[in-house]
Each structure stands twice: as C-alpha cells, then as structure tokens.
Amino acid sequence: MKETPLSNCERRFLLRAIEEKKITFGTDYGCCIVELGKTRVLGQVSCELVSPKLNRATEGILFFNLELSQMAAPAFEPGRQSDLLVKLNRLLERCLRNSKCIDTESLCVVAGEKVWQIRVDLHLLNHDGNIIDAASIAAIVALCHFRRPDVSVQGDEVTLYTPEERDPVPLSIHHMPICVSFAFFQQGTYLLVDPNEREERVMDGLLVIAMNKHREICTIQSSGGIMLLKDQVLRCSKIAGVKVMEITELIQKALENDQKVRKEGGKFGFAESIANQRITAFKMEKAPIDTSDVEEKAEEIISEAEPPSEVDYLYSFLNIFLKDAPIVLSDSEEEEMIILEPDKNPKKIRTQTISATQEKAPSKKSVKKRRKKRATN
Amino acid sequence: MEAAMQNEAKICAESKTESGPRGPGCSLRHFACEQNLLSRPDGSASFLQGDTSVLAGVYGPAEVKVSKEIFNKATLEVILRPKTGLPGVAEKSRERLIRNTCEAVVLGALHPRTSITVVLQVVSDAGSLLACCLNAACMALVDAGVPMRALFCGVTCALDSGGTLMLDPTAKQEKEARAVLTFALDSVERKLLMSTTKGLYSDAELQQCLAAAQTASQHVFRFYRESLQRRYSKS
C-alpha cells in the first residue's frame, strides 16, 4: 500500500518545532531585531554625554528600558501590564548591570563632569512566549553592535568627533550574559526549555538562568512557587551552558557577517533581510517620477480657483455692522493700517475685526485691491 | 505670485551619499513591504522606503472599553512608538494625523461599538517618516481585512532654498530644506486626505508639490497592487 502523504500543515508544524533563531541588523549602529521562534524584539542603543552620578563620579551610566508594545499582544495596554513589565525589567537589569558585562569605567570622559550615558531601548514586537530570553539577546547584541562617537581630552578641552571626522568606537564588553528560561510541569518532573506563550500559561513554575559562554552564572531567578531539588537546578544549569554556547556562536557569526558587509560596502540594513522568496514580501527598485508638468498643473489650479472666501466673509461682516460707514482701523501696537473708507472710528467692533484683519495682514495688498474693484462695481 | 511662477520648478539632480545617486528627475527610493510577519496582531506589515522602516500592527475589530465606545461606528486608535525615549508631543500629533486619515477611509459604520487599533513602531528613521507610517498603516489594515472605501498612501515633498522640488527626501535633505510637505492621498481619485507642512512656501509651490505627490502616489499604488497580486497569486 502507498504511504499516507504528510499534509503541508503537519510538515510545517514539525519543522517549526526546530525553532528559528534570527538576528538582523539595521543601518545605524546599535539597532537590531532578534527573532526567537515567533517572539520578536527590537533593540536600539543610544548614547549621550551627561554629568555622572554623585556617588560614582568616574563611572558611566547604563539605562535599560524594555517596553511591551501594544502590538505584541492585545492585552498589553498602557495601564495594565505593570507587574510583568517590572519583573522583566528588573531581571534584565540584574542580568546586564549587576554582572558588570559592560566596562563602565571606560565610559568616563572627564571624571566628575562628563560621562557617557548608554541607553538601551528594547521593544517587544510580538509575544509568543519567553520574552526575557529574546530581550537579553537583543540587548547584548545591540550593545556589541553599537559604536559611540570618539572623544579626545587634552588638558581641559574635550573634543567630540562626529562619525564623519573619526570612526566611532565600539563599547568595551567583558562577556555576554544570556538568559535561558525553563518551564516546569508536574511539580518538577517535566521541564521545557524556551517555553512558548501557551506553554507559559499552563506551567507550574519558571526558572531563569543567565550565563555567559565561560559557564559563569550571572543571575538565577525561580518564580511561580515551584520547589526544586538541588540536582534539578544543576541539570538546568548544564542545559543552559550548552544553549548559551550555541547562542553566543550565533551572535558572533551574525556580528561578523554584518561587519564584513559594511566593510565591503555592500548593502546592509533591514531591507536586505526581507526574504525574496516569501510570497508576502515584495520589493520595488527606485522609481523615477516625471514632474515636468507640475508647473502647468499648478498654474491651472491657481487660475481656476476662486478668491478665498475669507475676504468676502470679512467684507460682509463689516457691512452688517457699518452699513457702508467708513472706518479707519488702527491700533497703537500695530503699525499698518487698513483704510476701508475715510473718517469714522467705531470702537465697538474694533476688537473683533482687528483679530480678523491681523490674520489678513500678509495679503493685505490683495485685499485692498479687491475691495477697490468692488467699490467701483 | 508672479515671481514664484517665473521660478521654474527645477527637477532635482542631486546625488545622495547614503543609498547611491538619484539621477536627474525626482525619484522615490527603493520600496519594500512584507505583510503578515507577526503572529499575534490581526494584521501586520513592515514598510521600508530606502533606509526608513516602520512596522505596523492592527488589532480589530475588537472589544472596546465602554468609555470609548461609539454607538454607530468603530473607534479607531493609532499608537506611534519612537525607537528611543518616551513618546512625546511630536508622536501625539503624528498619531492624530494618521488617525484622521484612517478615519476618512475605514468603513467604521460596518462595525459599531468595536475598536480598531493601529500600532506603529519606528524601526529606523532616515527621512519621510510620516509617509512611511501612513503606507505601513494602510498595508497592515489591508492585511487585517478591515473594510475600507479606498487605499491611501503618504508622499513627502521637500523644497530646498533654490525652489527645487524633491520627492521622498532623506533625513539630510529634510534638514536642509526650506519646507517639507507631507500629503496623504486616496487611491480612487487621488484626492487629498491629509496634509501637514513645515516651513515657508508660496501657494504656487504648494500646488506644484501636490501635483507631484499625486503623480508619485500612482507609483505607490501600483506597488501596493503588485505586492497584493503576488500574495494572492496561485502560481
């Protein structure tokens, strides 16, 4: 008998089980998008010269900010996500700041006066579980990719070079801590690495281990009230070690590729990472536009257009009140005068009409011309 | 006004260092669009114009808070997130402009007491950001299947100090320009849905920019059509 064919959906589902990890870079330094399966995080690093904190006068300032965009999940409304947001931000800070992966002493320019403030903004674009892993990878990749402007200090003078004058300098990074999450089911019997959103919803507890490729644990956090035995935690740390090695390799490769492309002058940025074969993606090259006839079109439109009705409105407004009586509108503050007809000064309507005429001040000349025409008509 | 008419609308012939020279004549930068790239939102699209890139996600028609519900049509909400820093007043004003454009086009009466949310994330900004946001929002609304009476597109024009008209300016061109004008045009009759301008220009120049934007919008709509044809093609 013939073999039952595998349907396309089943095929896709099975291939997706071997999740896709992808890192793409943007055109400016420090911008990257990390995809872990379907979870997508955008990271951007920026820098600024500020005065240092009082108790740390020789160290630069690091600032991390993870935002759960409303695009990521319909439940992420501005007021409603504070618990999860605080938890994720705190974990990220502990992982990156307390592990001292960035050398903050090198960010000092003038001790006590000017230091670099490095700001890492992470935006969650699609929530399919395991935000913390994707966010930590995005943060470390963006920091490795970032180049800050070059500074030189000569005595009291500090010169900040623009990217055109001198090549920007990379940050000094000691090691790359990466978070790995484990979800536990049935009181610790089953564990799942890198849980997706559905799995996260039904899990008993979560264990997050942040490690670098030298097998040093930077952060451990266990939440959800799961009670773990010592050997379970050790087993998890071994698995984390293996995973971190492969992720670090992936990061290094991606960074090297990007650097090579930039050096050779090839095209880089998000435009190049859009796959050509996908049916949902489409590209169009530069399109020249013929604008030689815009002049004639514009002239036609202007000549056919009626005079702005504001003038008629103003005129009829004045007519109602004045009934052809003459006004001289003048203000001590404004120097220009609009003389409609000589002689009278009705103070009553001056405030109302002056505000209208002040708007008309630039096209005053045309207003006057038109009025004269109508007077003769 | 006579002086402005005498001033010929010189066709731009400058070369940009960022993505290669644009030859004589105005041109739109390289376009790319990917739809349905996010799994959670009902519709999503990533639109790239040269180096400017915006990601849009649409949720809708979905549940709406009682305080925000409108009895006879859908409540449209637009959220624009910048890449660094907290959203400020500039983002709020752009959100309002995009919302006004979408409200003019989306058939909200078909889904009363629901909400349609468009979330935009700036992925990179290299000039004509608002136009890119409008294009991304339109493609995302199409991907989500929200009923609309027409498609819309955004086009940016810049006028430099010599009166030269440039379409789809880069960040450098926008900074050095005397005036930057952004228009949103609909696809049925190329009518103007929204316009926002910055800088000094005469009314003749305004009409010239508008006419140029209408010509450019034809290319953008052709791009939309081809990308959707590719997506729904059977071969």
PDB file of C-alpha atoms in Angstrom, chain A residues 27-28 31 33 38 40 42-46 65 67-75 77-78 80 119 121-123 125-128 197 201 267-295 297-299 301-302, chain B residues 1 5 7-9 11 19-22 25-41 48 50-51 53 55-57 59 65 77 79 81-86 117 119-124 165 167 203-204 207-208 211-212 215-216 219 223 226-227 230-231 233:
ATOM      1  CA  THR A  27      21.568  50.618   9.025  1.00  0.00           C
ATOM      2  CA  ASP A  28      22.563  52.615  12.087  1.00  0.00           C
ATOM      3  CA  CYS A  31      19.941  48.644  16.038  1.00  0.00           C
ATOM      4  CA  ILE A  33      15.885  42.769  15.637  1.00  0.00           C
ATOM      5  CA  LYS A  38       7.801  33.971  16.660  1.00  0.00           C
ATOM      6  CA  ARG A  40      10.341  39.381  18.082  1.00  0.00           C
ATOM      7  CA  LEU A  42      13.703  45.344  18.556  1.00  0.00           C
ATOM      8  CA  GLY A  43      16.726  46.763  20.349  1.00  0.00           C
ATOM      9  CA  GLN A  44      18.339  50.166  19.941  1.00  0.00           C
ATOM     10  CA  VAL A  45      21.308  51.607  21.797  1.00  0.00           C
ATOM     11  CA  SER A  46      21.932  55.352  22.002  1.00  0.00           C
ATOM     12  CA  ASN A  65      14.221  50.031  29.220  1.00  0.00           C
ATOM     13  CA  GLU A  67       8.693  48.171  26.575  1.00  0.00           C
ATOM     14  CA  LEU A  68       5.859  45.822  25.925  1.00  0.00           C
ATOM     15  CA  SER A  69       4.378  47.359  22.816  1.00  0.00           C
ATOM     16  CA  GLN A  70       0.657  47.105  22.300  1.00  0.00           C
ATOM     17  CA  MET A  71       1.457  45.379  19.044  1.00  0.00           C
ATOM     18  CA  ALA A  72       2.904  42.392  20.891  1.00  0.00           C
ATOM     19  CA  ALA A  73      -0.324  41.223  22.468  1.00  0.00           C
ATOM     20  CA  PRO A  74      -3.802  42.715  22.668  1.00  0.00           C
ATOM     21  CA  ALA A  75      -3.652  42.582  26.454  1.00  0.00           C
ATOM     22  CA  GLU A  77      -2.485  48.172  27.320  1.00  0.00           C
ATOM     23  CA  PRO A  78      -0.613  51.094  28.868  1.00  0.00           C
ATOM     24  CA  ARG A  80      -2.455  47.002  32.622  1.00  0.00           C
ATOM     25  CA  ARG A 119      20.617  53.881  26.906  1.00  0.00           C
ATOM     26  CA  ASP A 121      15.671  50.608  24.470  1.00  0.00           C
ATOM     27  CA  LEU A 122      14.021  47.264  23.816  1.00  0.00           C
ATOM     28  CA  HIS A 123      10.593  46.979  22.227  1.00  0.00           C
ATOM     29  CA  LEU A 125       7.016  43.452  18.825  1.00  0.00           C
ATOM     30  CA  ASN A 126       5.383  40.020  19.009  1.00  0.00           C
ATOM     31  CA  HIS A 127       4.702  37.976  22.146  1.00  0.00           C
ATOM     32  CA  ASP A 128       4.956  34.260  21.612  1.00  0.00           C
ATOM     33  CA  GLU A 197       3.192  31.520  25.088  1.00  0.00           C
ATOM     34  CA  ARG A 201       0.223  29.902  30.552  1.00  0.00           C
ATOM     35  CA  LYS A 267      24.039  46.774   1.133  1.00  0.00           C
ATOM     36  CA  PHE A 268      23.072  46.321   4.762  1.00  0.00           C
ATOM     37  CA  GLY A 269      20.058  47.043   6.849  1.00  0.00           C
ATOM     38  CA  PHE A 270      16.599  45.633   7.223  1.00  0.00           C
ATOM     39  CA  ALA A 271      15.806  45.979   3.551  1.00  0.00           C
ATOM     40  CA  GLU A 272      18.273  43.258   2.709  1.00  0.00           C
ATOM     41  CA  SER A 273      16.919  40.868   5.308  1.00  0.00           C
ATOM     42  CA  ILE A 274      13.464  40.681   3.752  1.00  0.00           C
ATOM     43  CA  ALA A 275      13.457  37.292   2.087  1.00  0.00           C
ATOM     44  CA  ASN A 276      12.878  37.450  -1.618  1.00  0.00           C
ATOM     45  CA  GLN A 277      11.193  34.110  -1.897  1.00  0.00           C
ATOM     46  CA  ARG A 278       8.374  34.821   0.512  1.00  0.00           C
ATOM     47  CA  ILE A 279       5.078  35.422  -1.117  1.00  0.00           C
ATOM     48  CA  THR A 280       4.153  38.039   1.461  1.00  0.00           C
ATOM     49  CA  ALA A 281       7.178  40.205   0.723  1.00  0.00           C
ATOM     50  CA  PHE A 282       7.656  42.460  -2.255  1.00  0.00           C
ATOM     51  CA  LYS A 283      10.328  44.903  -3.317  1.00  0.00           C
ATOM     52  CA  MET A 284      10.435  47.694  -5.856  1.00  0.00           C
ATOM     53  CA  GLU A 285      13.558  49.459  -7.026  1.00  0.00           C
ATOM     54  CA  LYS A 286      13.977  53.216  -7.257  1.00  0.00           C
ATOM     55  CA  ALA A 287      11.194  54.691  -9.338  1.00  0.00           C
ATOM     56  CA  PRO A 288      11.817  57.918 -11.221  1.00  0.00           C
ATOM     57  CA  ILE A 289       8.872  60.278 -11.311  1.00  0.00           C
ATOM     58  CA  ASP A 290       8.207  62.649 -14.144  1.00  0.00           C
ATOM     59  CA  THR A 291       7.430  66.005 -12.585  1.00  0.00           C
ATOM     60  CA  SER A 292       7.842  68.141 -15.679  1.00  0.00           C
ATOM     61  CA  ASP A 293       4.184  69.007 -15.922  1.00  0.00           C
ATOM     62  CA  VAL A 294       3.605  70.016 -12.330  1.00  0.00           C
ATOM     63  CA  GLU A 295       4.148  73.659 -13.155  1.00  0.00           C
ATOM     64  CA  LYS A 297      -0.990  71.834 -13.494  1.00  0.00           C
ATOM     65  CA  ALA A 298      -0.320  74.153 -10.587  1.00  0.00           C
ATOM     66  CA  GLU A 299      -0.882  77.243 -12.693  1.00  0.00           C
ATOM     67  CA  ILE A 301      -5.406  75.111 -10.468  1.00  0.00           C
ATOM     68  CA  ILE A 302      -4.472  78.516  -9.141  1.00  0.00           C
TER      69      ILE A 302
ATOM     70  CA  MET B   1       2.915  85.392  -7.028  1.00  0.00           C
ATOM     71  CA  MET B   5       5.590  81.379 -11.277  1.00  0.00           C
ATOM     72  CA  ASN B   7      10.787  80.464 -10.855  1.00  0.00           C
ATOM     73  CA  GLU B   8      10.874  77.156 -12.735  1.00  0.00           C
ATOM     74  CA  ALA B   9      10.259  74.033 -10.729  1.00  0.00           C
ATOM     75  CA  ILE B  11      13.930  68.987 -11.373  1.00  0.00           C
ATOM     76  CA  SER B  19      21.988  54.931  -0.965  1.00  0.00           C
ATOM     77  CA  GLY B  20      23.554  55.820  -4.288  1.00  0.00           C
ATOM     78  CA  PRO B  21      22.871  58.737  -6.575  1.00  0.00           C
ATOM     79  CA  ARG B  22      19.404  59.505  -7.845  1.00  0.00           C
ATOM     80  CA  GLY B  25      14.444  63.820 -12.247  1.00  0.00           C
ATOM     81  CA  CYS B  26      12.749  63.198  -8.924  1.00  0.00           C
ATOM     82  CA  SER B  27      12.538  59.632  -7.809  1.00  0.00           C
ATOM     83  CA  LEU B  28      11.156  57.585  -4.976  1.00  0.00           C
ATOM     84  CA  ARG B  29      13.614  55.484  -3.026  1.00  0.00           C
ATOM     85  CA  HIS B  30      13.731  51.723  -3.034  1.00  0.00           C
ATOM     86  CA  PHE B  31      10.473  50.308  -1.596  1.00  0.00           C
ATOM     87  CA  ALA B  32       9.901  47.017   0.190  1.00  0.00           C
ATOM     88  CA  CYS B  33       6.927  45.655   2.041  1.00  0.00           C
ATOM     89  CA  GLU B  34       6.308  42.486   3.989  1.00  0.00           C
ATOM     90  CA  GLN B  35       2.873  41.520   5.257  1.00  0.00           C
ATOM     91  CA  ASN B  36       1.659  39.145   7.926  1.00  0.00           C
ATOM     92  CA  LEU B  37       5.002  38.899   9.641  1.00  0.00           C
ATOM     93  CA  LEU B  38       3.751  38.980  13.234  1.00  0.00           C
ATOM     94  CA  SER B  39       1.630  36.171  14.620  1.00  0.00           C
ATOM     95  CA  ARG B  40      -0.332  37.989  17.339  1.00  0.00           C
ATOM     96  CA  PRO B  41      -1.831  41.039  15.617  1.00  0.00           C
ATOM     97  CA  LEU B  48      10.603  50.220   4.005  1.00  0.00           C
ATOM     98  CA  GLY B  50      15.119  53.481   1.418  1.00  0.00           C
ATOM     99  CA  ASP B  51      16.513  53.292   4.958  1.00  0.00           C
ATOM    100  CA  SER B  53      11.433  51.431   8.120  1.00  0.00           C
ATOM    101  CA  LEU B  55       6.394  48.202  11.450  1.00  0.00           C
ATOM    102  CA  ALA B  56       2.606  48.360  11.804  1.00  0.00           C
ATOM    103  CA  GLY B  57       0.271  46.005  13.645  1.00  0.00           C
ATOM    104  CA  TYR B  59      -5.979  44.667  16.024  1.00  0.00           C
ATOM    105  CA  LYS B  65     -13.841  49.958  26.582  1.00  0.00           C
ATOM    106  CA  GLU B  77      -6.971  54.304  17.741  1.00  0.00           C
ATOM    107  CA  ILE B  79      -0.352  54.489  18.610  1.00  0.00           C
ATOM    108  CA  ARG B  81       6.137  54.466  19.278  1.00  0.00           C
ATOM    109  CA  PRO B  82       9.530  56.073  18.677  1.00  0.00           C
ATOM    110  CA  LYS B  83      12.639  53.945  18.787  1.00  0.00           C
ATOM    111  CA  THR B  84      14.418  55.683  21.674  1.00  0.00           C
ATOM    112  CA  GLY B  85      12.985  57.643  24.536  1.00  0.00           C
ATOM    113  CA  LEU B  86       9.431  58.080  25.659  1.00  0.00           C
ATOM    114  CA  THR B 117      -6.185  49.732  16.947  1.00  0.00           C
ATOM    115  CA  VAL B 119       0.149  50.296  16.467  1.00  0.00           C
ATOM    116  CA  LEU B 120       3.171  51.702  14.654  1.00  0.00           C
ATOM    117  CA  GLN B 121       6.779  51.149  15.681  1.00  0.00           C
ATOM    118  CA  VAL B 122       9.555  53.217  14.138  1.00  0.00           C
ATOM    119  CA  VAL B 123      12.309  50.749  13.273  1.00  0.00           C
ATOM    120  CA  SER B 124      14.607  53.251  11.616  1.00  0.00           C
ATOM    121  CA  LEU B 165      11.252  70.029  -5.567  1.00  0.00           C
ATOM    122  CA  LEU B 167      10.182  63.712  -3.522  1.00  0.00           C
ATOM    123  CA  ASP B 203       0.799  78.803  -2.785  1.00  0.00           C
ATOM    124  CA  ALA B 204       2.080  78.074  -6.293  1.00  0.00           C
ATOM    125  CA  GLN B 207       0.052  73.258  -5.761  1.00  0.00           C
ATOM    126  CA  GLN B 208       3.178  72.072  -7.563  1.00  0.00           C
ATOM    127  CA  ALA B 211       0.606  67.693  -8.232  1.00  0.00           C
ATOM    128  CA  ALA B 212       3.985  65.972  -7.913  1.00  0.00           C
ATOM    129  CA  THR B 215       1.999  61.590  -9.712  1.00  0.00           C
ATOM    130  CA  ALA B 216       4.185  59.814  -7.165  1.00  0.00           C
ATOM    131  CA  HIS B 219       3.676  54.503  -8.312  1.00  0.00           C
ATOM    132  CA  PHE B 223       3.425  48.891  -5.755  1.00  0.00           C
ATOM    133  CA  GLU B 226       1.637  44.277  -7.347  1.00  0.00           C
ATOM    134  CA  SER B 227       2.535  43.194  -3.854  1.00  0.00           C
ATOM    135  CA  ARG B 230       1.868  38.425  -5.639  1.00  0.00           C
ATOM    136  CA  ARG B 231       0.447  37.474  -2.306  1.00  0.00           C
ATOM    137  CA  SER B 233      -1.468  34.622  -6.747  1.00  0.00           C
TER     138      SER B 233
END
